[in-house]
Coordinates of C-alpha atoms and ligand atoms in Angstrom, one line a residue:
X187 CA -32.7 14.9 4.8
X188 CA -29.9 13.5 3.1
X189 CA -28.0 16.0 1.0
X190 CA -25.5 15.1 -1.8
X191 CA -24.7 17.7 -5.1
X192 CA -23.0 17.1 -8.3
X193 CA -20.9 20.1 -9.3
X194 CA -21.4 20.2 -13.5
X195 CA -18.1 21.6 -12.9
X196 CA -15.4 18.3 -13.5
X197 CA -12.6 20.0 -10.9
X198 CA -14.7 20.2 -7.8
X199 CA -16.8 18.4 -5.4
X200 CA -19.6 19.2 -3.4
X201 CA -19.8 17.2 0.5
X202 CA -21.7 18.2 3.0
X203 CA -19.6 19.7 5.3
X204 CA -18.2 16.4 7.3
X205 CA -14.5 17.4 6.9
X206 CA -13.0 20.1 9.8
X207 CA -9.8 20.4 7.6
X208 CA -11.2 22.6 5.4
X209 CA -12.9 25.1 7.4
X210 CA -12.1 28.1 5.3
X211 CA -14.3 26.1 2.4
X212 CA -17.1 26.1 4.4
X213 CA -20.0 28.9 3.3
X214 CA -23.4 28.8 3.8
X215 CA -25.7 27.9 1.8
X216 CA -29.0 29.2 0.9
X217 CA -31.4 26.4 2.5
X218 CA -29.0 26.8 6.0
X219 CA -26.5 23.9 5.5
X220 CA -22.9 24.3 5.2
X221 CA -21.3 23.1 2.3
X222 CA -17.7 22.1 2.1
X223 CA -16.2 23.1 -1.6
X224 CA -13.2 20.8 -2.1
X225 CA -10.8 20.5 -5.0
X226 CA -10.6 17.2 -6.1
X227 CA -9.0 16.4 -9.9
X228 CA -7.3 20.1 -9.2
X229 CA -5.2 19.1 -6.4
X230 CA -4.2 16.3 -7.7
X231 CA -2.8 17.4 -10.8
X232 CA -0.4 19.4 -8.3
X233 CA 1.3 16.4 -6.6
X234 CA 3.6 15.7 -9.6
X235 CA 2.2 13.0 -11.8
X236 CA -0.4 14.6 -14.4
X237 CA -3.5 13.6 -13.6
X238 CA -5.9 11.9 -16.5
X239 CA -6.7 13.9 -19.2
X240 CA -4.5 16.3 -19.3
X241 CA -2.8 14.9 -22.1
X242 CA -0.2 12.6 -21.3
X243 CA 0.6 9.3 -22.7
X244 CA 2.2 7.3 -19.9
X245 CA 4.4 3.8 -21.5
X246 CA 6.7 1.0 -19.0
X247 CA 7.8 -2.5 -19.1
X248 CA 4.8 -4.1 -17.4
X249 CA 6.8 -7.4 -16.6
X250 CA 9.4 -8.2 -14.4
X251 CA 13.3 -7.3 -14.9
X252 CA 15.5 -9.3 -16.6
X253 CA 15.7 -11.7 -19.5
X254 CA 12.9 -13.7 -19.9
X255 CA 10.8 -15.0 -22.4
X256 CA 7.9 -12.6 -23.1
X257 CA 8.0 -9.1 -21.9
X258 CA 4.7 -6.9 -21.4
X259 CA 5.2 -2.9 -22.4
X260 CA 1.7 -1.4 -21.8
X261 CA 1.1 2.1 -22.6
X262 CA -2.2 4.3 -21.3
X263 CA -3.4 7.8 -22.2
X264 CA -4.7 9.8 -25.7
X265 CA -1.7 9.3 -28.3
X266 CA -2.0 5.0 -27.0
X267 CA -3.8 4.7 -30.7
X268 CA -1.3 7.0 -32.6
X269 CA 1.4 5.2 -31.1
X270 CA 0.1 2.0 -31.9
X271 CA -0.6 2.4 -35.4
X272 CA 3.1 4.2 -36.0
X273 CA 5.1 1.6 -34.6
X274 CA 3.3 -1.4 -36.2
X275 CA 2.5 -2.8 -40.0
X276 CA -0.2 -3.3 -40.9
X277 CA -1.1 0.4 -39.8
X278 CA -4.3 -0.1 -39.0
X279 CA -5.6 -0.9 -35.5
X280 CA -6.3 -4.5 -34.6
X281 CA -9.7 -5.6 -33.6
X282 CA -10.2 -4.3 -29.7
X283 CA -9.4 -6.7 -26.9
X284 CA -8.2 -9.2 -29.6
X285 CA -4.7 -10.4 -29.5
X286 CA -2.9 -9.9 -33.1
X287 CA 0.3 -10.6 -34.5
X288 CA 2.2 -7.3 -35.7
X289 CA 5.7 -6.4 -37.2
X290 CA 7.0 -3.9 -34.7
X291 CA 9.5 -1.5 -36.5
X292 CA 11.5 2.0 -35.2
X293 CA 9.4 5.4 -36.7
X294 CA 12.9 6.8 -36.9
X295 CA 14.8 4.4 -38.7
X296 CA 12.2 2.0 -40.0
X297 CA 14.5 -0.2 -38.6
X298 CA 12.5 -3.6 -37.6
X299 CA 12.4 -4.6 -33.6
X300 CA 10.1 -7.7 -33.1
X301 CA 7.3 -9.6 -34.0
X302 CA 5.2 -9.2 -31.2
X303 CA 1.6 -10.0 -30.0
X304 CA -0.4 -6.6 -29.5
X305 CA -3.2 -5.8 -27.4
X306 CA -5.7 -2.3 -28.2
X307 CA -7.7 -1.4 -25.0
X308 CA -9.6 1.5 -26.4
X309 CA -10.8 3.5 -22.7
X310 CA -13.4 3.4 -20.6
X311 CA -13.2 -0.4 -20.9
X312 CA -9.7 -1.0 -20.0
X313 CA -7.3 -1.1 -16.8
X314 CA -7.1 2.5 -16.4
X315 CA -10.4 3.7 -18.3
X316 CA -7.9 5.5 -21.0
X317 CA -6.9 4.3 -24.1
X318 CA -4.7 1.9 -23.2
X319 CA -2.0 -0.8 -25.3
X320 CA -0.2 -4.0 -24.8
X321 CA 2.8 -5.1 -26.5
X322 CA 3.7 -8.8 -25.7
X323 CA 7.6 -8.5 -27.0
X324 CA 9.9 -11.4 -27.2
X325 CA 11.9 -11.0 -23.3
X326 CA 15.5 -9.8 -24.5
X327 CA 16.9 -6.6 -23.0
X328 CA 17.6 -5.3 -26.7
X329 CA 14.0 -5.7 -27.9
X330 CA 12.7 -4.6 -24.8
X331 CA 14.9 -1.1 -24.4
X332 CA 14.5 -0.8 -29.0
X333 CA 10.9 -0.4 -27.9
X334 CA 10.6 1.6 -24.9
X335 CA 12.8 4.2 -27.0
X336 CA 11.0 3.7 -30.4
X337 CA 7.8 4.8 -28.1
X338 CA 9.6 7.7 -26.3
X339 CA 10.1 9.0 -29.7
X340 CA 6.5 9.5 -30.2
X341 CA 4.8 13.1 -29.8
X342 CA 3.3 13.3 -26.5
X343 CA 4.6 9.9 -24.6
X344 CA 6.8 10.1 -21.7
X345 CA 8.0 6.7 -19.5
X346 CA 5.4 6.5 -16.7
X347 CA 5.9 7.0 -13.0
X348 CA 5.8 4.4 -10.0
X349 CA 1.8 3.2 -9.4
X350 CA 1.3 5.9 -12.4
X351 CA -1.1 3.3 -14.1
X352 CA -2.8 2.3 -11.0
X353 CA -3.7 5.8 -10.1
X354 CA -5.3 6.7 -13.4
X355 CA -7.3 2.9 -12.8
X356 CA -8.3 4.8 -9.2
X357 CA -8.5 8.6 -10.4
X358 CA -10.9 6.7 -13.2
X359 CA -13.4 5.6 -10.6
X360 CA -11.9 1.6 -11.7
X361 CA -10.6 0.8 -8.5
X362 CA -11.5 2.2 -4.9
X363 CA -8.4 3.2 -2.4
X364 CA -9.1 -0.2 -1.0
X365 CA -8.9 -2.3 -4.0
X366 CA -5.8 -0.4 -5.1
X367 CA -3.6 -1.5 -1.5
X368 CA -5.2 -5.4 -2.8
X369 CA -3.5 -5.0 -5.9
X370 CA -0.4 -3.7 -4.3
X371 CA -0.4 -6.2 -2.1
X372 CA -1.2 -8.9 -4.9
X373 CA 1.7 -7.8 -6.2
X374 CA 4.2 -8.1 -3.5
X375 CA 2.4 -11.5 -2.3
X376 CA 4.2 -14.7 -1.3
X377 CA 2.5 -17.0 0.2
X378 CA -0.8 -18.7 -0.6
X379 CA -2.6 -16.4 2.0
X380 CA -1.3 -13.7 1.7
X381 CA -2.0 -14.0 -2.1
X382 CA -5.6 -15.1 -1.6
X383 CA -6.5 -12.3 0.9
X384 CA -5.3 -9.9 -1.7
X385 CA -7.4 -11.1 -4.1
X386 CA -9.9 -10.5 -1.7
X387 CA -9.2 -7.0 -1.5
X388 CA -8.6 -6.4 -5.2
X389 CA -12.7 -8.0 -5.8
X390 CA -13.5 -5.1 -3.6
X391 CA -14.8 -6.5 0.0
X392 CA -13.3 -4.5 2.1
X393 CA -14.9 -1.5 0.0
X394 CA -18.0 -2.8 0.1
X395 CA -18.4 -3.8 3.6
X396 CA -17.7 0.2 4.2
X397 CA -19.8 1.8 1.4
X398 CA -22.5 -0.6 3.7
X399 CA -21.7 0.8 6.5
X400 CA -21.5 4.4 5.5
X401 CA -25.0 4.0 4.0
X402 CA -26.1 3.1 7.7
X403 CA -24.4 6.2 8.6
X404 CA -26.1 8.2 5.9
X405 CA -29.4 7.4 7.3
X406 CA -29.0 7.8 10.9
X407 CA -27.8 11.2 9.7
X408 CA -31.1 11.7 7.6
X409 CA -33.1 10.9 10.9
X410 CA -31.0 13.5 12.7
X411 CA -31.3 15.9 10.2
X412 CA -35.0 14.9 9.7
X413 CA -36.0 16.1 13.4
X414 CA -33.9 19.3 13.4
X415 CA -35.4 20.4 10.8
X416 CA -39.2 18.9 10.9
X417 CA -39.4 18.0 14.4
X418 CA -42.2 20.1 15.5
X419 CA -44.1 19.1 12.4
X420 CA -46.8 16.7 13.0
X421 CA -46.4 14.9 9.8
X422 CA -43.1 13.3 11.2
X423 CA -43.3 9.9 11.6
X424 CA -42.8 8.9 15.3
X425 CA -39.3 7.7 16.9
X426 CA -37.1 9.1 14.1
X427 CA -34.4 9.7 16.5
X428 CA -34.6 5.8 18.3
X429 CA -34.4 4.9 14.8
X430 CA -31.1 6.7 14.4
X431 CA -29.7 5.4 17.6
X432 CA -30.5 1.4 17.3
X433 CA -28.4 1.9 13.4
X434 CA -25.7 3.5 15.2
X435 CA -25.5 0.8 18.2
X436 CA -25.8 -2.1 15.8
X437 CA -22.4 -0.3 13.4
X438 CA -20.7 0.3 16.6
X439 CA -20.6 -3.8 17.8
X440 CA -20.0 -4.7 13.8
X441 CA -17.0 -2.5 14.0
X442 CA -16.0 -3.1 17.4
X443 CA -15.6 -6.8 16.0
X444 CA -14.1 -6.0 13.0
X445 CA -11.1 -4.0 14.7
X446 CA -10.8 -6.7 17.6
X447 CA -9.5 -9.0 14.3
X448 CA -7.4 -6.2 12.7
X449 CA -4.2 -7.4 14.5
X450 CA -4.6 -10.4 12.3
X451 CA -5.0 -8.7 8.8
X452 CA -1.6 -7.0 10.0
X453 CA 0.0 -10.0 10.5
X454 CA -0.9 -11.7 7.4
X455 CA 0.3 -8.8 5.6
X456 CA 3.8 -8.3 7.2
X457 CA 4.4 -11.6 8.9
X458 CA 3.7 -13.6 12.4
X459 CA 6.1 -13.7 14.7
X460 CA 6.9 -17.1 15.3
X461 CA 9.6 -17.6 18.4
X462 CA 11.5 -20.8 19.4
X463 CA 12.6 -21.1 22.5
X464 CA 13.3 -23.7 25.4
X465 CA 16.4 -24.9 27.6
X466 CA 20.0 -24.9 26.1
X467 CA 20.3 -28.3 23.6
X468 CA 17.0 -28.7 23.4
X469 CA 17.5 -28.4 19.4
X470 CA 15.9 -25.2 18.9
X471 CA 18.5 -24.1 15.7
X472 CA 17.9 -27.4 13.8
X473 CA 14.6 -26.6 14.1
X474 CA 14.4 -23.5 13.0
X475 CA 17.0 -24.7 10.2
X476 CA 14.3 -27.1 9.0
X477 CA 11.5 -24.9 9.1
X478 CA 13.2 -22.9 6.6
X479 CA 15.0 -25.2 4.3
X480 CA 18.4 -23.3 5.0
X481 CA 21.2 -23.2 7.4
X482 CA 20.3 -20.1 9.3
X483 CA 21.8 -21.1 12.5
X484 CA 25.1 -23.2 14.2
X485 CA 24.2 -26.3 15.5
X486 CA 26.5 -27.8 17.7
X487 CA 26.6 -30.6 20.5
X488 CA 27.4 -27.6 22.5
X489 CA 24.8 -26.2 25.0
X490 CA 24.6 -21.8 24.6
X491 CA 25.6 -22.5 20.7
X492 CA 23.2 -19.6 19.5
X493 CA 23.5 -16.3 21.5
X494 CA 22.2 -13.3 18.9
X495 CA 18.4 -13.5 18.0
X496 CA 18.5 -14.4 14.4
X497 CA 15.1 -13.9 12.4
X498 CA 14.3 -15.4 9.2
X499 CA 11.6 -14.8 6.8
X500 CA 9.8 -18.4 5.9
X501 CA 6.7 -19.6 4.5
X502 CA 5.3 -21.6 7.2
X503 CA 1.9 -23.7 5.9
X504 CA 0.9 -20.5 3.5
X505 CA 1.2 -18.6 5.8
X506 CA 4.0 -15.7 5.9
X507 CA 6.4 -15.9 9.1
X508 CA 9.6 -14.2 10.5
X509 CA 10.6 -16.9 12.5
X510 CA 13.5 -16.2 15.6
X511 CA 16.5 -18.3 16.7
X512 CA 17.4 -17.4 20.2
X513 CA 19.6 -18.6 22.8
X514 CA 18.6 -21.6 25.5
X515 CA 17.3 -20.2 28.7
X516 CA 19.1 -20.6 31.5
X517 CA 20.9 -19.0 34.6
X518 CA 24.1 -18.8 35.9
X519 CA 26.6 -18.4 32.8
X520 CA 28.9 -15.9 31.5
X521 CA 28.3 -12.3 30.4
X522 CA 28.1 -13.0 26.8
X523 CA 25.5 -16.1 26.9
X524 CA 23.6 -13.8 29.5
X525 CA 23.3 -11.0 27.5
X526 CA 21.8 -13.6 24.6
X527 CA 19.3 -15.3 27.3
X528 CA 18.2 -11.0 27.3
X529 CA 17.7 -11.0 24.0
X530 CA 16.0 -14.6 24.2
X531 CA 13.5 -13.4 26.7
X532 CA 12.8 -9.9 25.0
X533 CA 12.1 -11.7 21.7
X534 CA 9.8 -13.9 23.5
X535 CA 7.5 -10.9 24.7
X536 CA 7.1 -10.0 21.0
X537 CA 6.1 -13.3 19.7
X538 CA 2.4 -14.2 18.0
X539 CA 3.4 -18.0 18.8
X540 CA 5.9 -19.1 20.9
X541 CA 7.2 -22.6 19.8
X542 CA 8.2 -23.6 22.9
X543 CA 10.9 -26.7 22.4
X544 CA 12.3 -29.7 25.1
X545 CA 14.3 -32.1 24.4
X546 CA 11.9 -35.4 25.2
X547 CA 14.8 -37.8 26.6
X548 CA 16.4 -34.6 29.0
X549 CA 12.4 -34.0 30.3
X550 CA 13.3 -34.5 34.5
X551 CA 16.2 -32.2 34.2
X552 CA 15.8 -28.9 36.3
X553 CA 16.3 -26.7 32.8
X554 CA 13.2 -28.6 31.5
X555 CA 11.2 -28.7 34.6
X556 CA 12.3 -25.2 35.2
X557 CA 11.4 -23.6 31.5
X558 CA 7.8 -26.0 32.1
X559 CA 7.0 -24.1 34.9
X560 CA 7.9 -20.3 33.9
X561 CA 7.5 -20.0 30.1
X562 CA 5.1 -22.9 29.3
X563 CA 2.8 -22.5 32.5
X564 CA 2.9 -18.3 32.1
X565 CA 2.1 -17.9 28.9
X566 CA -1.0 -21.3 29.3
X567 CA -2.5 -19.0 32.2
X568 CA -3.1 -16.2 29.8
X569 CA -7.0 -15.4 29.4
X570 CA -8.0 -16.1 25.7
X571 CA -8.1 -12.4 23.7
X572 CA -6.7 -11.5 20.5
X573 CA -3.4 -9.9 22.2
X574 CA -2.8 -13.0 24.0
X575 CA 0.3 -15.2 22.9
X576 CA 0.0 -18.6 21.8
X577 CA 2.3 -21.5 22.0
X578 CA 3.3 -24.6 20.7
X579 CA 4.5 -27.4 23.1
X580 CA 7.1 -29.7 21.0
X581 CA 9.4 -32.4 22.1
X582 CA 12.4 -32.8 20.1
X583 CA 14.6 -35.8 20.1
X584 CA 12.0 -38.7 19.6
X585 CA 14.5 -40.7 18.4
X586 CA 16.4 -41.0 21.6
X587 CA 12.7 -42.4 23.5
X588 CA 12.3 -46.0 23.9
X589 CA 9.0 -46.7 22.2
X590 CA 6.7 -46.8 25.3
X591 CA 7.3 -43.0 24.8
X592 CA 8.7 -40.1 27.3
X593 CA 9.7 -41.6 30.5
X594 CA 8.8 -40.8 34.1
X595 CA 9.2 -37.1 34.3
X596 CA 6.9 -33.9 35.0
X597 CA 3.0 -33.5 34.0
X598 CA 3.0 -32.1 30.2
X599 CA 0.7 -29.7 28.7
X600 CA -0.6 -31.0 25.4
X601 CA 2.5 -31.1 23.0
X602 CA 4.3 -33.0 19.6
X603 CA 6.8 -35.2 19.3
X604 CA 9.5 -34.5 16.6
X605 CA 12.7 -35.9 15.8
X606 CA 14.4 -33.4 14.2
X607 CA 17.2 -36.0 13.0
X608 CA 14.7 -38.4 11.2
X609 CA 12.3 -35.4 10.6
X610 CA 9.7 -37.7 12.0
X611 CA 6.9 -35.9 13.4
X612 CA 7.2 -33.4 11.3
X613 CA 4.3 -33.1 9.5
X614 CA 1.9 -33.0 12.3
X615 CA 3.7 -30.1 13.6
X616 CA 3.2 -28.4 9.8
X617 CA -0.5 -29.0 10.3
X618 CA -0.5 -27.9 14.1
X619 CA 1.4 -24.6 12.6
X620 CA -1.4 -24.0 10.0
X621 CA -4.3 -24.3 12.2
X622 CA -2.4 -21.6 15.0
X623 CA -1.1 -19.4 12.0
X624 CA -4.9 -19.5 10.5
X625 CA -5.7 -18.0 14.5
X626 CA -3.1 -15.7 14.4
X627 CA -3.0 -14.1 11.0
X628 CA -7.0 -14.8 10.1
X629 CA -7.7 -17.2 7.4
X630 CA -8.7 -15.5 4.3
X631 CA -10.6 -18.5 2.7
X632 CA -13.0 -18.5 5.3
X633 CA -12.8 -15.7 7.6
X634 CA -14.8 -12.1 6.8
X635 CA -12.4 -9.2 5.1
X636 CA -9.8 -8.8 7.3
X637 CA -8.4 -4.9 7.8
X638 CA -4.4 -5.4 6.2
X639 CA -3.6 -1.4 7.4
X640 CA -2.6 0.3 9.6
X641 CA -4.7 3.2 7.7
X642 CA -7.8 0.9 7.9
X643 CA -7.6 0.6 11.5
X644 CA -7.5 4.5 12.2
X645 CA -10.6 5.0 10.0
X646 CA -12.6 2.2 11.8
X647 CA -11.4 3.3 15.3
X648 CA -11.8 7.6 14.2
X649 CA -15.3 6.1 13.4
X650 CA -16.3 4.3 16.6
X651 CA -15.2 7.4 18.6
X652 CA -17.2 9.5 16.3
X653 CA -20.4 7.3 17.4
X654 CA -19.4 7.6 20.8
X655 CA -19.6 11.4 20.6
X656 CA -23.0 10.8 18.9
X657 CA -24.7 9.1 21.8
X658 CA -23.0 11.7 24.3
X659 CA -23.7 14.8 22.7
X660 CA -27.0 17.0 24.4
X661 CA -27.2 19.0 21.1
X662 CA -28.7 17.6 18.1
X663 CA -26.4 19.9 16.0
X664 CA -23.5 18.2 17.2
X665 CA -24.6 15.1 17.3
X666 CA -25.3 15.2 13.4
X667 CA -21.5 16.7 13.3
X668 CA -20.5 13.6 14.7
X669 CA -22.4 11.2 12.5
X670 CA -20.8 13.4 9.7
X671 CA -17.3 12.6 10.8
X672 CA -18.1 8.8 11.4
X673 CA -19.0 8.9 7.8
X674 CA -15.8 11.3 6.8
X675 CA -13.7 8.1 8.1
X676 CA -15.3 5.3 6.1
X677 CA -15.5 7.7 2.8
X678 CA -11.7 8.4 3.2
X679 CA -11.5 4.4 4.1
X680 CA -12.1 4.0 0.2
X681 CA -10.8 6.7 -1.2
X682 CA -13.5 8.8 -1.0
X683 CA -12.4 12.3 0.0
X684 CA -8.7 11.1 -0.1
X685 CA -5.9 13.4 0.3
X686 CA -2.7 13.8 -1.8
X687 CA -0.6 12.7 0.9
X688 CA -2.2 9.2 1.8
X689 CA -2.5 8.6 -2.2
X690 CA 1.4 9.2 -2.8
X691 CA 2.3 6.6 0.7
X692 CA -0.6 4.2 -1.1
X693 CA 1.0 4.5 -4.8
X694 CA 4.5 4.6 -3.5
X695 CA 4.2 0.5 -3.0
X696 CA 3.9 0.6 -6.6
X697 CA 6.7 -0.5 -9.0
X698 CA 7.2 1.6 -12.2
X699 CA 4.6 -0.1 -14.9
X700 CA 1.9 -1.0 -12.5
Ligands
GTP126 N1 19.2 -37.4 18.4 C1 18.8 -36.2 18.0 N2 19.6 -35.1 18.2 C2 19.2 -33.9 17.8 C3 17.9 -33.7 17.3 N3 17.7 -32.4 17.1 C4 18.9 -31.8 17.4 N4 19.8 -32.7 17.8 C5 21.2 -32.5 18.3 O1 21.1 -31.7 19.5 C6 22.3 -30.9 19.6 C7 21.8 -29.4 19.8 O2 21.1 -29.0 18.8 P1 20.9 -27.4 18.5 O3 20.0 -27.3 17.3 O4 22.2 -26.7 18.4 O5 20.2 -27.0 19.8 P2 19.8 -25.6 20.4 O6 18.6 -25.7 21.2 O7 19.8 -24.6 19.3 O8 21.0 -25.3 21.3 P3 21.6 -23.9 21.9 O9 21.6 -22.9 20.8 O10 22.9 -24.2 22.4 O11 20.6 -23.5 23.0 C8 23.0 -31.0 18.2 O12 24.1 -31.9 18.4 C9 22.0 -31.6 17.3 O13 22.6 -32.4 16.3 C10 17.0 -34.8 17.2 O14 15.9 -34.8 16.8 N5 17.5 -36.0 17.6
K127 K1 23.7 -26.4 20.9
MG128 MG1 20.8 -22.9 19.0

């Protein structure tokens, strides 16, 4: 049997008991299940920002920074209305969800500020489910501070917090844990993929795909529970328990293959690492200097030029990338040039792709032939799995070939030809980048939700092992314990269950206003 309570009381909530932090919660209860009591809106209230209701008005700048042409001052809580109606003429409030043109004037002095545009949200139907307020001001620091003071002056509004409005939206049931990393991620987006797999997350996929499979949980469990407690009866249906075990097989391969692509989400949240490398010359630096539109490197006729690593953010096809510089491998030279080829080869370990560079008119030398048959040939032998490297074959210096093309030299890999001097060439290798980024980082306009956290990746994998200890256990009892902590993880997934400390690392992306 599947239990589930509503506490009429608003402060607590009543889970069965799937959560071993809170063992000193856990009492009895009458029909022989354990209940866990946990605070939910109480604790909250604790961790320094007020929770909803309990009186506060929150108000920020909304918009960016900095003089610009319209700023956004949004305000959310009980006194939104009051405030609204004090600082504006006509007094009365404008039609809701209506944008309406209002003189905008100090309470103190009377003194005017702007004519602005303002927005009246009244709650549940608005961002964060409270009364909430939108003041489109003209952009100049002067009307934008004359306002944020003229509203601190009003009884019972105080400047909000960083992510305050976001966690009313979530405390407000508006937007699951899941939803609210998608906005903070939307946010903070940019590149194209990055923006459109936070979208993604903001519609709620992600959330919904685990409220899925927690239901499957939820029924397994119900079968589980189902024979302890009715299995000698006669009027249980047959194979209850079979039935519980083919739903927990089938979540365990559909999470298994979610978590085999959570690498990816990773990446496209915080960058693929994108590594050039190949033999001294081969024109690694202009390259990389191209790739990102700036002069990040020294290029010189000079073979060792570049010694330190040197990374730079770029957006490569959409796709976010920190994209490494590092010296030309080879033996045999002084300390200072060996200690770079270190680096070189250390970097190289780390990389998502290796772009592996030559210079197409030096191809029979023994750097090339050497750097063909050690980087290029190790790293083509790998078996094909998620954690394997992947690389990009390119042959620099076109311009230098006679135009039958590369001359007698060794047997090549696949590869590109690019002249970095004439930039011919270069926009196959922006296509060839896309297609390997799209493998590396997942491609969020085709590929299922992709798992962006770390904190995703625990719960899916805390899950999995939960199910494991499922189909171990001997004892029935246990065995529903462990279905009740594979469903503990995707609850807390969401935000279901959440505690304080995840909440504050979650809201901390935040800026002040969102
Ligand atoms: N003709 C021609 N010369 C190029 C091309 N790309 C780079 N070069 C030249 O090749 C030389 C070496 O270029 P770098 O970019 O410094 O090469 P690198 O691989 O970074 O060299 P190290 O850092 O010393 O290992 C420079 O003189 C560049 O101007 C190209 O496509 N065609
Ligand atoms: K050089
Ligand atoms: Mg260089």
């Amino acid at each position: 049997m599947v239990h589930s309570l509503t506490c009429p009381h608003p402060c607590f909530l009543l889970v069965p008991a799937s959560e071993p932090q809170f063992p000193h919660l856990q009492t009895p209860d009458p029909g022989g299940a354990v209940w866990n009591v946990r605070w939910a809106l109480c604790t909250r209230r604790s961790s320094g920002a007020p929770a909803p209701g309990s009186g506060a008005t929150i108000f920020a700048l909304s918009s960016g920074q900095g003089r610009c042409g319209i700023a956004v001052i949004r305000t959310s809580g009980p006194a939104s209305g009051h405030a609204l109606r004090i600082l504006t003429a006509p007094r009365d409030l404008p039609l809701a969800r209506h944008a309406s043109l209002r003189l905008l004037s100090d309470p103190r002095s009377g003194e005017p500020l702007d004519r602005a545009l303002v927005l009246w949200f009244p709650g549940p139907q608005s961002f964060t489910g409270e009364d909430c307020v939108e003041f489109h001001v003209h952009g100049g620091p002067a009307v934008v501070s004359g306002v944020l003071q003229a509203l601190g002056s009003v009884p019972g509004l105080r400047p909000a917090e960083a992510g305050e409005f976001t966690r009313r939206a979530f405390a407000n049931g508006k937007l699951n844990l899941t939803e609210v990393e998608g906005l903070a991620d939307l946010i903070h987006a940019e590149t194209e993929a990055q923006r459109r797999q936070a979208l993604r997350q903001l519609d709620g996929e992600l959330g919904h795909l685990c409220r899925g499979w927690a239901e499957t949980v939820t029924k397994a469990l119900a079968h589980v529970e189902a024979y302890i407690d009715f299995g000698e009866d006669d009027n249980l249906e047959e194979g209850v328990l079979e039935q519980a075990d083919i739903k927990v097989r089938a979540l365990e391969v559909a999470l298994g293959a979610h978590l085999r692509d959570a690498r990816r989400g990773q990446r496209l949240r915080s960058g693929a690492h994108v590594v050039v490398t190949g033999p001294p010359n081969a024109g690694k630096s202009s390259l990389v200097n191209l790739l990102s539109r700036k002069p990040v490197s020294i290029v010189s006729p000079e073979p060792g030029t570049t010694r330190d690593v040197l990374e730079t953010p770029v957006d490569l096809a959409g796709f976010p990338v920190l994209l490494s510089d590092t010296a030309g491998l080879r033996e045999g030279v002084g300390p200072v040039e060996q200690e770079g080829v270190r680096r070189a080869r250390e970097r190289l370990e780390q990389a998502d792709l290796i772009l592996a560079m030559l210079d197409a008119s030096d191809l029979a030398s023994p750097s090339s032939c050497n750097f063909l048959a050690t980087v290029v040939a190790s790293v083509g032998a790998q078996s094909p799995s998620d954690s394997s490297q992947r690389l990009l074959l390119v042959l620099n210096k076109s311009d230098l070939l006679s135009p039958e093309g590369p001359g007698p030299g060794p047997d090549l890999p696949p590869h590109l030809l690019l002249s970095c001097l004439t930039g011919e060439g270069l926009d196959g290798l922006l296509e060839a980048l896309r297609k390997e980024l799209a493998a590396v980082c997942g491609d969020p306009s085709t590929d299922p939700p992709l798992l962006t956290r770390a904190r995703h990746q625990h719960h899916l994998q805390g899950c999995l092992d939960a199910l494991g200890h499922y189909k171990q256990s001997k004892d029935l009892a246990l065995a529903a314990e462990a279905l009740r902590v594979a469903r503990g993880h995707l609850t807390r997934l969401t935000g279901g269950g959440g505690t304080e400390e995840i909440l504050d690392i979650i809201f901390r992306d935040f800026c002040v206003g969102k």
